[in-house]
Coordinates of C-alpha atoms in Angstrom, one line a residue:
X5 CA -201.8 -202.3 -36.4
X6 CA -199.7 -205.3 -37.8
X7 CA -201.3 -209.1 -37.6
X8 CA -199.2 -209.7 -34.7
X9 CA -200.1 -206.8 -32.4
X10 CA -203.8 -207.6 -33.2
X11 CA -203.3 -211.2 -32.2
X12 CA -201.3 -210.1 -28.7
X13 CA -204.4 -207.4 -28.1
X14 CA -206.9 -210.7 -27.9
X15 CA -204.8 -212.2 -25.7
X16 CA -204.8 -211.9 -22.0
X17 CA -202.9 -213.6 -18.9
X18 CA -200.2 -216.5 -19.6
X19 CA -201.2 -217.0 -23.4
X20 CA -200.1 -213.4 -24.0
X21 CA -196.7 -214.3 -22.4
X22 CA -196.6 -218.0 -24.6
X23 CA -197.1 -215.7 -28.2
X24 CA -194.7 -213.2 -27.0
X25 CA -191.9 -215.7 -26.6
X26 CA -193.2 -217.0 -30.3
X27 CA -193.0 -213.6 -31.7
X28 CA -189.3 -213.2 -30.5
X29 CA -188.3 -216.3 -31.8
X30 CA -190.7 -215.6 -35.1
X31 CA -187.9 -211.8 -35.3
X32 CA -184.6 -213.9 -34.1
X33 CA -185.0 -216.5 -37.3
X34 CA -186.1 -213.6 -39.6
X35 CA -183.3 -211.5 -38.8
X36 CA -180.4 -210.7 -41.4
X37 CA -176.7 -209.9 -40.2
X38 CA -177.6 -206.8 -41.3
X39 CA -180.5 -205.9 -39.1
X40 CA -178.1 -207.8 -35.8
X41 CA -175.5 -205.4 -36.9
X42 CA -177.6 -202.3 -36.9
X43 CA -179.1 -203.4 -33.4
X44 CA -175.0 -203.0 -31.8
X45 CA -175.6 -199.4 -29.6
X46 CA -173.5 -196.3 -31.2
X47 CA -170.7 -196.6 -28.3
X48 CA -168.0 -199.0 -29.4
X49 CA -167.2 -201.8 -26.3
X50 CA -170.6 -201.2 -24.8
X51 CA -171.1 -202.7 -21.5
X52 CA -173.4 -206.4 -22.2
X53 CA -175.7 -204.7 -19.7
X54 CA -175.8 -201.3 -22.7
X55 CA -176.2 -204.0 -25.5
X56 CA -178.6 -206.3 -24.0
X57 CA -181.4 -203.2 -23.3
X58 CA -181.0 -201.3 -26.7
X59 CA -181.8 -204.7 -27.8
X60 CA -185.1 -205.3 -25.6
X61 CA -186.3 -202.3 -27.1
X62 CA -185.6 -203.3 -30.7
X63 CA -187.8 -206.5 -29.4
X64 CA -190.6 -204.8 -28.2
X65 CA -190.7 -202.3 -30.9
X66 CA -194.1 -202.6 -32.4
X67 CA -194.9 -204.8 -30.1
X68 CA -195.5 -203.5 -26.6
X69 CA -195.1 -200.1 -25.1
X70 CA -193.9 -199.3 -21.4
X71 CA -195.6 -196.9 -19.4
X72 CA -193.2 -194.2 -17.1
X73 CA -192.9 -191.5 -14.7
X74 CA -190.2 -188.6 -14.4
X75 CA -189.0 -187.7 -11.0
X76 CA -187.8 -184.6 -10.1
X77 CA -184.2 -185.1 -8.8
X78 CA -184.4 -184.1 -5.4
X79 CA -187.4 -186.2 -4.6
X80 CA -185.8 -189.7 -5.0
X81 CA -189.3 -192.1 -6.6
X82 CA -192.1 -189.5 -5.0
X83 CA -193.1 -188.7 -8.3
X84 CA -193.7 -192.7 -9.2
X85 CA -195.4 -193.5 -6.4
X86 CA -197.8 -191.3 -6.8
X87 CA -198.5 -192.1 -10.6
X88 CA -198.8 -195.6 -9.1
X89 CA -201.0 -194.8 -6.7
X90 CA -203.0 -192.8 -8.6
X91 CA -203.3 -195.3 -11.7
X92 CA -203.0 -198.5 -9.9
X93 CA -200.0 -199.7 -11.3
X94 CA -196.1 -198.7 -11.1
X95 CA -194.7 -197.5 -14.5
X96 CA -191.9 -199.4 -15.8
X97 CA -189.4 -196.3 -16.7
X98 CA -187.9 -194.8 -14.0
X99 CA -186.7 -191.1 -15.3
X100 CA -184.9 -188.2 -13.5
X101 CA -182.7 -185.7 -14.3
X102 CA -179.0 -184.7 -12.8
X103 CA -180.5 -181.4 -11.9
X104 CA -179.2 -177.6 -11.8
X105 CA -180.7 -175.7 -8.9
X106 CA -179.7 -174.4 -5.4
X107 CA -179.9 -176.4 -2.6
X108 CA -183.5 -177.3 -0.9
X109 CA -185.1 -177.4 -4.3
X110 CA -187.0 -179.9 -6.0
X111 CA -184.0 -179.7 -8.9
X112 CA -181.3 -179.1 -6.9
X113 CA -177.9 -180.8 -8.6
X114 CA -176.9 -181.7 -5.0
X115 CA -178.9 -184.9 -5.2
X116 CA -176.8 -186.5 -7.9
X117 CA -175.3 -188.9 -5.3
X118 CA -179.1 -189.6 -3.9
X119 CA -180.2 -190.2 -7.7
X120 CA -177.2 -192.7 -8.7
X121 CA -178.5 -194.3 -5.1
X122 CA -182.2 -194.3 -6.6
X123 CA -181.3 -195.3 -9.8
X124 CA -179.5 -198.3 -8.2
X125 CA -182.3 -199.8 -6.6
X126 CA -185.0 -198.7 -9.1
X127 CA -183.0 -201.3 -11.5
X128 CA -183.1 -203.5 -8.5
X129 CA -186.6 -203.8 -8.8
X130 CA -186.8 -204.0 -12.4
X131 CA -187.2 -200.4 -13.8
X132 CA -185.4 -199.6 -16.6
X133 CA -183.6 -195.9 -16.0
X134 CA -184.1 -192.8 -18.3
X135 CA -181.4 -189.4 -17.0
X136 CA -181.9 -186.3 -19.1
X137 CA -179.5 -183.3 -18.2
X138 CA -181.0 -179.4 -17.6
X139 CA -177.1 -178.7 -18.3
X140 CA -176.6 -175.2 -16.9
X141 CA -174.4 -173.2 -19.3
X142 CA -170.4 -172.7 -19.3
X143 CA -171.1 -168.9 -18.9
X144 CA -172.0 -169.8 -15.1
X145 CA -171.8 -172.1 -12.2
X146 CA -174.2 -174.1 -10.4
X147 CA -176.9 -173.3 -9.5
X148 CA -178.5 -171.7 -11.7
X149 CA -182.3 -170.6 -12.4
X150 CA -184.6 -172.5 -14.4
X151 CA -185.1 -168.9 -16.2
X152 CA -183.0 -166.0 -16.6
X153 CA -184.2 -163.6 -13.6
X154 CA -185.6 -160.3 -14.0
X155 CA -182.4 -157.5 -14.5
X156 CA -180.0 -160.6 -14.9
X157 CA -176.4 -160.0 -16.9
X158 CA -177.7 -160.8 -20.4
X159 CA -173.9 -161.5 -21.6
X160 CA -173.3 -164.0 -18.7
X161 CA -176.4 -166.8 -18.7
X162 CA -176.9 -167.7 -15.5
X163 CA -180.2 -170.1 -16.2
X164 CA -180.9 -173.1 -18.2
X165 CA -183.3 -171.2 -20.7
X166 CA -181.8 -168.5 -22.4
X167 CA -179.6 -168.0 -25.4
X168 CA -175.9 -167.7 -25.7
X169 CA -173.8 -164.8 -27.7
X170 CA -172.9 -166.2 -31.0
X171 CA -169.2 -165.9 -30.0
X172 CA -170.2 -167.6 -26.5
X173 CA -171.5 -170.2 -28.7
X174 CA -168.5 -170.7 -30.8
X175 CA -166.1 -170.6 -27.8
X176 CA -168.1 -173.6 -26.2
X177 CA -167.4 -175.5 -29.4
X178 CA -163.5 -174.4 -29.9
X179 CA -161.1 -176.2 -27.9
X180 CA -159.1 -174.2 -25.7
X181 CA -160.9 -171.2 -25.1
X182 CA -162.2 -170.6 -21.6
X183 CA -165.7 -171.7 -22.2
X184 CA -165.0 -174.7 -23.7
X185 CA -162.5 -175.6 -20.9
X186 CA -165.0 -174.5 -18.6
X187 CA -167.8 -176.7 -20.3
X188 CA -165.5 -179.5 -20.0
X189 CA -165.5 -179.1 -16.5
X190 CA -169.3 -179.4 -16.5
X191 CA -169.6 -182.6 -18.2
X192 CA -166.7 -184.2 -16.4
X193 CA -169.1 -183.9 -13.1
X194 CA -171.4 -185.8 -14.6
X195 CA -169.2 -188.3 -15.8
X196 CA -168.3 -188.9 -12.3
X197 CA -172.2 -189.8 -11.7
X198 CA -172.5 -192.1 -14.9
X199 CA -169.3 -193.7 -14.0
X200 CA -170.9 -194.9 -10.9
X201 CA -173.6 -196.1 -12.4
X202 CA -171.6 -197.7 -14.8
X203 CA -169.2 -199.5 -11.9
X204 CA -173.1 -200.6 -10.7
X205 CA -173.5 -202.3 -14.2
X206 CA -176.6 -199.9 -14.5
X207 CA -177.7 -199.1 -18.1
X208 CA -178.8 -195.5 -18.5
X209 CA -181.2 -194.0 -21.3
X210 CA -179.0 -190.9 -21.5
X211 CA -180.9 -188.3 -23.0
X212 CA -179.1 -185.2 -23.2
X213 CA -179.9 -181.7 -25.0
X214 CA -183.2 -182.9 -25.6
X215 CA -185.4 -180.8 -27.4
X216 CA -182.8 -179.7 -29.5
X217 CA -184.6 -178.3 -32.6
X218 CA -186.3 -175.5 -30.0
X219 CA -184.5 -172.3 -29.2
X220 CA -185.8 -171.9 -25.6
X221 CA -182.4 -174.1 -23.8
X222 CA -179.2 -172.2 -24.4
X223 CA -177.9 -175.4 -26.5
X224 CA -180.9 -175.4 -28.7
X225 CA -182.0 -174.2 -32.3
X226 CA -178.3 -173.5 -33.3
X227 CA -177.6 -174.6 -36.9
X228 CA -174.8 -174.0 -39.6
X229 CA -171.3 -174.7 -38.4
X230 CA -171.5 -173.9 -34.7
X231 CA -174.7 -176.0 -33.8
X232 CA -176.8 -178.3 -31.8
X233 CA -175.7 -181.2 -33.0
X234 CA -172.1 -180.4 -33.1
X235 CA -172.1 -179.6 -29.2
X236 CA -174.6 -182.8 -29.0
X237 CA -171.4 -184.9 -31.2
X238 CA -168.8 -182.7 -28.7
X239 CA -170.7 -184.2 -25.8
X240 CA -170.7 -187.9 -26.9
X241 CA -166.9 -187.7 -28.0
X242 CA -166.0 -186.7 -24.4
X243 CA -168.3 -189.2 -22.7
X244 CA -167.7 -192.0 -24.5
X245 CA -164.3 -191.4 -26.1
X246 CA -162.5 -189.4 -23.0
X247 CA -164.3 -191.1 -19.9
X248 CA -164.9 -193.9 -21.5
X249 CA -168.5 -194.5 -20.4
X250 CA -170.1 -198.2 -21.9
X251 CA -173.1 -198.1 -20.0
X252 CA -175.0 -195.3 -22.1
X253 CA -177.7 -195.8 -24.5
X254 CA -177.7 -193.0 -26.4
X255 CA -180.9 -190.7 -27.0
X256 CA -181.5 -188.1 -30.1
X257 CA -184.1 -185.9 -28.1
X258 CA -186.3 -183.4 -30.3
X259 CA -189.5 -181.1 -29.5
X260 CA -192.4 -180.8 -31.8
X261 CA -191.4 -179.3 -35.0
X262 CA -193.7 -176.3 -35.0
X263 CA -191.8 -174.4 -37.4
X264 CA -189.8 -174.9 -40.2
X265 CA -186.8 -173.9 -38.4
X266 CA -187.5 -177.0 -36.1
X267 CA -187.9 -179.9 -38.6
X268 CA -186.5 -182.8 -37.3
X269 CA -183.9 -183.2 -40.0
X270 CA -182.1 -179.6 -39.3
X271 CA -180.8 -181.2 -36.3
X272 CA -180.3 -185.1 -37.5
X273 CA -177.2 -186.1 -35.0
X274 CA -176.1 -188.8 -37.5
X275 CA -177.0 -192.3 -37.0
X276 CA -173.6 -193.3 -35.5
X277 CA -174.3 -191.2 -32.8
X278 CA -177.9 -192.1 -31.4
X279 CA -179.8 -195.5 -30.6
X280 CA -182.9 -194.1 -29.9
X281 CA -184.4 -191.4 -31.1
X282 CA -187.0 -189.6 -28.9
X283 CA -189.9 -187.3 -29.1
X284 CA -191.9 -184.8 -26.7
X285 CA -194.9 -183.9 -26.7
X286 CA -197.3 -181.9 -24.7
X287 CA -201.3 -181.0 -25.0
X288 CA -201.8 -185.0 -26.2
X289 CA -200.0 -183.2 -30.3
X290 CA -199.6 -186.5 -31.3
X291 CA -199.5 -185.5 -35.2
X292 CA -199.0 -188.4 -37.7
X293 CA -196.5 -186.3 -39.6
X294 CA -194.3 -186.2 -36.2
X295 CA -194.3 -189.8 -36.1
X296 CA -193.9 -190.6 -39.7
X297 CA -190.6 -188.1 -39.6
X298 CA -188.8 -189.5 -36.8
X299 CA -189.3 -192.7 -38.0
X300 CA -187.4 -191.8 -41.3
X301 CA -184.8 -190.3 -39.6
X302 CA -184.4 -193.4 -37.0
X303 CA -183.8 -195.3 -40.0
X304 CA -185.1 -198.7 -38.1
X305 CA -184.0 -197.6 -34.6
X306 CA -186.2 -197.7 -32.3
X307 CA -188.5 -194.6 -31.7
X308 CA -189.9 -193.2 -27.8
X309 CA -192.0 -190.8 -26.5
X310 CA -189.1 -189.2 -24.0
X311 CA -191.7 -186.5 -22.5
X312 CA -195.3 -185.9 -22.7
X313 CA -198.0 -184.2 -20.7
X314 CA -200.5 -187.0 -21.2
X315 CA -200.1 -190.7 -22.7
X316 CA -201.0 -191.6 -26.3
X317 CA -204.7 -193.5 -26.1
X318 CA -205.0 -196.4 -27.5
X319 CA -206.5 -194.8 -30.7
X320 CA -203.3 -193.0 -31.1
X321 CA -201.4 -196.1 -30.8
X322 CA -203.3 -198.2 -33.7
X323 CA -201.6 -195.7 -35.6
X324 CA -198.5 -195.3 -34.0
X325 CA -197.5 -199.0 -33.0
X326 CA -194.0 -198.5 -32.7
X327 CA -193.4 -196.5 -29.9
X328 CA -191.4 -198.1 -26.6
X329 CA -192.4 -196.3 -23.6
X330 CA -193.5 -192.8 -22.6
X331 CA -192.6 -190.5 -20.2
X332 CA -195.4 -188.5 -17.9
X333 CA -193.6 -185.4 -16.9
X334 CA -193.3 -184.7 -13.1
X335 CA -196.4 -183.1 -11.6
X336 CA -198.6 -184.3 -14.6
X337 CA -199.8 -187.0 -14.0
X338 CA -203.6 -185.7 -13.1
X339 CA -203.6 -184.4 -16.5
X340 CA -205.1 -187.6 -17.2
X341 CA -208.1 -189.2 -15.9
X342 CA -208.2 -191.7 -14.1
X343 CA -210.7 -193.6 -16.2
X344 CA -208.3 -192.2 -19.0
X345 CA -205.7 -194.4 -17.9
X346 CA -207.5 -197.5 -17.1
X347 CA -208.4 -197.8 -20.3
X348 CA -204.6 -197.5 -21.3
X349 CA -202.8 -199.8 -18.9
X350 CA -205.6 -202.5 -19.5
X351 CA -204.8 -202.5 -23.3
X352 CA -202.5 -205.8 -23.0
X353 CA -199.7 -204.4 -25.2
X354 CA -199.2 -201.3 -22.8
X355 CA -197.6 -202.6 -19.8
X356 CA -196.2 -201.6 -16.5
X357 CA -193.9 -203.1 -13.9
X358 CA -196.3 -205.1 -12.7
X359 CA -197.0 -207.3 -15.6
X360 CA -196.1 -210.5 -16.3
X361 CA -195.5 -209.6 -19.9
X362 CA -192.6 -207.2 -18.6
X363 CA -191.3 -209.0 -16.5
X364 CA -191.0 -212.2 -18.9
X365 CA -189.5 -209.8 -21.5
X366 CA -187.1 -208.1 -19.3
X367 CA -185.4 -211.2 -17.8
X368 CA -182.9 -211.6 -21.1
X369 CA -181.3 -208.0 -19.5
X370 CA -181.9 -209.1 -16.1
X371 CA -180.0 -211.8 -16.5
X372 CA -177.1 -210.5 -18.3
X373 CA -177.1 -207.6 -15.6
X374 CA -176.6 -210.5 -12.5
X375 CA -179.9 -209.7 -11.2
X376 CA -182.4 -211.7 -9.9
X377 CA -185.6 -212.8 -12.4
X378 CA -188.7 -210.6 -11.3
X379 CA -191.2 -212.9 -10.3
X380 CA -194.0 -213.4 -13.0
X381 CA -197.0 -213.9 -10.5
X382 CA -196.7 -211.3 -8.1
X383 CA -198.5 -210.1 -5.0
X384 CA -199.8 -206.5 -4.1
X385 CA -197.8 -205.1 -1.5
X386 CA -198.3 -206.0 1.9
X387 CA -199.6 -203.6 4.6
X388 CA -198.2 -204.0 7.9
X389 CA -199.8 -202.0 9.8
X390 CA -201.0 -202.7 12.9
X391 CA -200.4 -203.5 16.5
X392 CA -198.6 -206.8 17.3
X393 CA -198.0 -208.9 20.6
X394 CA -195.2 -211.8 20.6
X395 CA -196.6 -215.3 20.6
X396 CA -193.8 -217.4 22.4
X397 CA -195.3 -220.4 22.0
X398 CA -195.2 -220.0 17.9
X399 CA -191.8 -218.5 18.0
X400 CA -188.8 -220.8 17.6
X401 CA -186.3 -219.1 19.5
X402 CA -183.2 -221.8 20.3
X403 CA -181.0 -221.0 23.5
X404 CA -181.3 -217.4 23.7
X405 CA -184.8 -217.4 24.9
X406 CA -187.0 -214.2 24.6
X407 CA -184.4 -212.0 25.4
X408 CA -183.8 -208.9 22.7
X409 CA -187.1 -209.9 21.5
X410 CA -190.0 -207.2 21.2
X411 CA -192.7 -208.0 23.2
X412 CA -194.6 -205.5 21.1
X413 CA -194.7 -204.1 18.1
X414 CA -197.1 -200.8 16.8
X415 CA -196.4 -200.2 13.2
X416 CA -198.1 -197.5 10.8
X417 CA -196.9 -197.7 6.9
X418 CA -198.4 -195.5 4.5
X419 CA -197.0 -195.7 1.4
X420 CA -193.4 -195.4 1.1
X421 CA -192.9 -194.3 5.2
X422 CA -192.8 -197.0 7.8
X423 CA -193.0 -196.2 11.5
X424 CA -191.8 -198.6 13.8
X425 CA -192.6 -198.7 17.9
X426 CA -191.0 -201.6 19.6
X427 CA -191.9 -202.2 23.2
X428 CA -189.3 -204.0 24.9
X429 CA -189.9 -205.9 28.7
X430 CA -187.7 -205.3 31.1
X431 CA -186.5 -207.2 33.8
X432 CA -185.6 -204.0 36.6
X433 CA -186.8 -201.2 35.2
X434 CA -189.5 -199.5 33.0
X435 CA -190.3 -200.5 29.6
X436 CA -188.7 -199.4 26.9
X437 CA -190.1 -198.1 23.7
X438 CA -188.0 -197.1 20.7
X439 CA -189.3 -196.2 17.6
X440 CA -188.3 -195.6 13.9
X441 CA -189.2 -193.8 11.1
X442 CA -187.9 -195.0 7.8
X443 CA -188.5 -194.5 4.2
X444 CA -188.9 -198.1 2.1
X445 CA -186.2 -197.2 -0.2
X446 CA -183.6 -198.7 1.2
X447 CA -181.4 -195.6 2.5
X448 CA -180.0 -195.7 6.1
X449 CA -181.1 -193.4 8.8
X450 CA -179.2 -193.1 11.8
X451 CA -180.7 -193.9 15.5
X452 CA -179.3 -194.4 19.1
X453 CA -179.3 -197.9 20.3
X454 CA -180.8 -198.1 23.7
X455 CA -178.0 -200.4 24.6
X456 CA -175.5 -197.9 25.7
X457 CA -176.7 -195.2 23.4
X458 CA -174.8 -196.5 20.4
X459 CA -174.7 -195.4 16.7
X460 CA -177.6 -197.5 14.5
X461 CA -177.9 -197.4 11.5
X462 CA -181.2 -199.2 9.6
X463 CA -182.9 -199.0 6.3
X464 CA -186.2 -201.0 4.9
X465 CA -187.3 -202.0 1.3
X466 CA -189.7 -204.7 0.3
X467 CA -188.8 -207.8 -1.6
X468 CA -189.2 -207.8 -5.4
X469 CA -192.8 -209.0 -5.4
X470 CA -194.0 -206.8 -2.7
X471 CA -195.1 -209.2 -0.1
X472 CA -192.1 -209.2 2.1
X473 CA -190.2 -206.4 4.5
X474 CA -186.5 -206.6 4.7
X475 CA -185.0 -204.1 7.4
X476 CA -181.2 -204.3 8.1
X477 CA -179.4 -202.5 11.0
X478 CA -176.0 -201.9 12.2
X479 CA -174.7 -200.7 15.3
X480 CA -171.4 -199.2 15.8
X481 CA -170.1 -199.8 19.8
X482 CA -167.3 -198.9 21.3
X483 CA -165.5 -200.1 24.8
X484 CA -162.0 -200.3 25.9
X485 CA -160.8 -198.5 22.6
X486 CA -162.3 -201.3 20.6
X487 CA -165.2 -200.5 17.9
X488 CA -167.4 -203.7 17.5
X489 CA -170.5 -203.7 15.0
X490 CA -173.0 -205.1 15.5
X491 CA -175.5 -206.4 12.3
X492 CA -179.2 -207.3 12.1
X493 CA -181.5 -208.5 9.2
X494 CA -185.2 -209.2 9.3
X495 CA -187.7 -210.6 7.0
X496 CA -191.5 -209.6 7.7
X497 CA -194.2 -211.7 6.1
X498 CA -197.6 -212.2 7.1
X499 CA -198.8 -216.1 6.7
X500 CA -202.1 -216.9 5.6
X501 CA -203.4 -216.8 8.7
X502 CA -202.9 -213.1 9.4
X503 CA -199.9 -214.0 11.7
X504 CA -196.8 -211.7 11.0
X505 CA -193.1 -213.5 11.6
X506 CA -189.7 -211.9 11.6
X507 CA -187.5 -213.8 11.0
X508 CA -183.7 -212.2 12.0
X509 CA -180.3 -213.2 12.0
X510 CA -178.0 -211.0 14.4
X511 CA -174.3 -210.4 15.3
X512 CA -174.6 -209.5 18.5
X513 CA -172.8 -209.5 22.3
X514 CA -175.6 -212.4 22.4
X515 CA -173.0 -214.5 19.6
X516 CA -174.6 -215.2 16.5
X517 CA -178.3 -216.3 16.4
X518 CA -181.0 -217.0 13.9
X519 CA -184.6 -217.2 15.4
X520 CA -188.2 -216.5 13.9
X521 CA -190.5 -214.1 16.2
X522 CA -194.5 -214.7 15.6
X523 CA -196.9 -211.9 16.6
X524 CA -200.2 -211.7 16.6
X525 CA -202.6 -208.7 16.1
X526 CA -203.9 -207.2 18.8

């Protein structure tokens, strides 16, 4: 482990943060126009958002090493909440996948829209965002299979494993035949899905054909003149070159070489065409001779475990410092105990979103990217749960009085859901209850407004540190031929004293009014 690293390991708390900032400037006055040049990502005008991440990782590199969490596509962040719930802290890389199945499944590639929507707010929150591609073949449409099914057309792949004919192969790779025309078409509905990201000024780790030194994807283990890497180059000529995407960082993806076939250099992309160069690794194979490889090949660039079944230890680490982050695949995470993983995240160079050493490194992208600096000293969540009754006394409430105000409010949050009952007086009539159940995500559900059954639609997240509830609301109403919405915002907190307020700001038939509501627990 260098000098450094074994100095930052000793270190704990704000003193860790202090020598980090030292280290940085210790690399920025040691660093020749050479090395600055070599840190410029692979696409030519990448996006400052692009530019400003590659170069995070060539600052942590050796240094520090993020933990992270696929998701399966159609399960938005299910697949990091549980790792964080399960390790006791959130992982800092955010990966998914732009899917291939039918509809209804956990990898259907009908929840691209619901994953640039995810991705979105994940870098909101300060997770850096990872996409690999299951690309299904240009021999069939989506969806397809994971694997070929029993009796299927061997001639026409209809599944992401599976090989190609030779000729298919070729015709993928020849421009204006009907595969490659069709493969075009493939890639060009992806684009549409990076491009939006891209508009978002979202930086993706774009990982596609990973594992390409295996033979079990129909894009892998080809060599000679129609190969891999030549489809991998095809791909990057018409992202970048055609669409003109800026916001990749480009990722050489390979497996474990477990044959000779498979070595790492049989399917070297070229070092104008990658900026990270990525591993995977299952059943904790972290061979020396793996790492020693790829870091030849990466020529200086940085180097990250893209996939892996279980983390490196720390033992593995003292002998592979430079890796950036890892990737737990989705469903996987139990592989590890939990015991296992304490030990990990409570090595102070491994770190996850919570931090303080991420979050002081990240703010150079963060701020780049227009986004708010995560808060260093950060709170755990905050439970809401509970029943609540309105205090009018506490509340400050101005010249609309009580009226629209709860009177009540039963709440149940367990993890990511929210439940909302809101007990409302009434001045000639019953009661009324209304209740919501909403996902802390952000996304809008639709509900009926008891005032004249209306259209509503809210959404919830918490703040960046965790300790706050923002729920938003708008109501679409009609009268006379007129449409009129309606907005609300609230801010939940709970004060010191165990006392929740909402504060809200409305746009309402009651004008526009700002008041704070203080409830007590029942």
């Amino acid at each position: 482990m260098p000098i450094l690293q074994t100095k930052i390991k000793s270190m704990k708390g704000c003193h860790k943060i202090v020598l980090f900032f030292a280290i940085v400037l210790f690399l920025h006055s040691t660093t020749t126009a050479a090395q600055e040049k070599a840190i410029n990502p692979v696409t030519k005008n990448a996006s400052p958002e692009a530019r400003t991440l590659l170069k995070f990782f060539y600052s942590i590199s050796g240094q520090y090493l993020l933990t992270g969490q696929h998701n399966f596509p159609n399960v938005k962040d299910k697949n990091t909440q549980f790792a964080a719930s399960y390790i006791g802290k959130t992982p800092a890389v955010f990966s998914t996948d732009w899917g291939f199945e039918r509809a209804g499944n956990s990898d259907s590639y009908l929840a691209r829209q619901d994953i640039v929507n995810e991705a979105i707010r994940q870098n909101k929150i300060g997770s850096l965002i990872t996409i690999c591609w299951h690309a299904v073949p240009p021999t069939a449409d989506e969806p397809v299979t994971f694997q070929p099914l029993p009796g299927a057309d061997s001639t026409r792949l209809a599944s992401v494993q599976g090989k190609l004919l030779d000729q298919q192969f070729k015709d993928v790779l020849t421009p204006g035949t009907a595969l490659y025309k069709h493969w075009c078409q493939q890639v060009d509905s992806i684009a549409v899905y990076l491009k939006k990201l891209q508009d978002a000024h979202v930086p993706v780790l774009w990982r596609p054909y990973h594992e390409m030194n295996g033979d079990w994807f129909w894009w892998g283990g080809r060599q000679g003149e129609h190969s891999t890497t030549r489809l991998y180059r095809q791909l990057f000529d018409r992202l970048v070159n055609h669409h003109k995407l800026n916001n990749l960082v480009w990722m050489w993806s390979v497996d474990r070489p477990s044959t000779p076939a498979r070595q790492f250099s049989n399917f070297y992309v070229g070092e104008q065409f990658f900026d990270i160069a990525a591993l995977d690794v299952y059943g904790s194979d972290f061979s020396q001779a793996y790492y020693d490889s790829l870091l030849v090949l990466a020529k200086g660039k940085p180097i990250a475990l893209a996939e892996v079944g279980n983390p490196p230890t720390p033992e593995v680490l003292k002998r592979q410092p430079k890796w950036t982050y890892y990737v737990i695949w989705a469903g996987m995470v139990r592989n590890t105990l939990k015991k296992e993983y304490h030990t990990l995240i409570n090595d102070s160079h491994v770190l996850t979103l919570e931090d303080a050493a991420y979050r002081t490194a990240i703010a150079p992208y963060r701020l780049v990217a227009g986004l708010d600096p995560l808060p260093v000293d950060i709170k755990k969540s905050t439970d809401f749960s509970g029943t609540w009754t309105f205090n009018e006394e506490a509340s400050t409430l101005g010249s609309g009085g009580t009226g629209g105000i709860p009177y009540q409010l039963a709440i149940t949050q367990t993890g990511n859901d929210l439940t909302i009952k809101r007990t409302m007086l009434s001045e000639y009539s019953d009661n009324t209850v209304t209740e919501e159940q909403l996902t802390l995500d952000g996304k809008e559900k639709p509900f009926k407004a008891s005032f004249g059954n209306s259209p509503r639609m809210v959404s919830a997240h918490r703040s960046a540190n965790g300790d706050t509830l923002l729920i938003e609301s708008k109501m679409t109403f009609t009268n006379g031929g007129r449409t009129t919405e309606w907005t609300t915002s609230e801010a939940w907190t709970l004060q010191d004293n165990g006392v929740l307020s909402v504060k809200q700001t409305s746009n309402s038939f009651r004008g526009r009014r700002s008041v704070t509501a203080v409830y007590n627990m029942q």
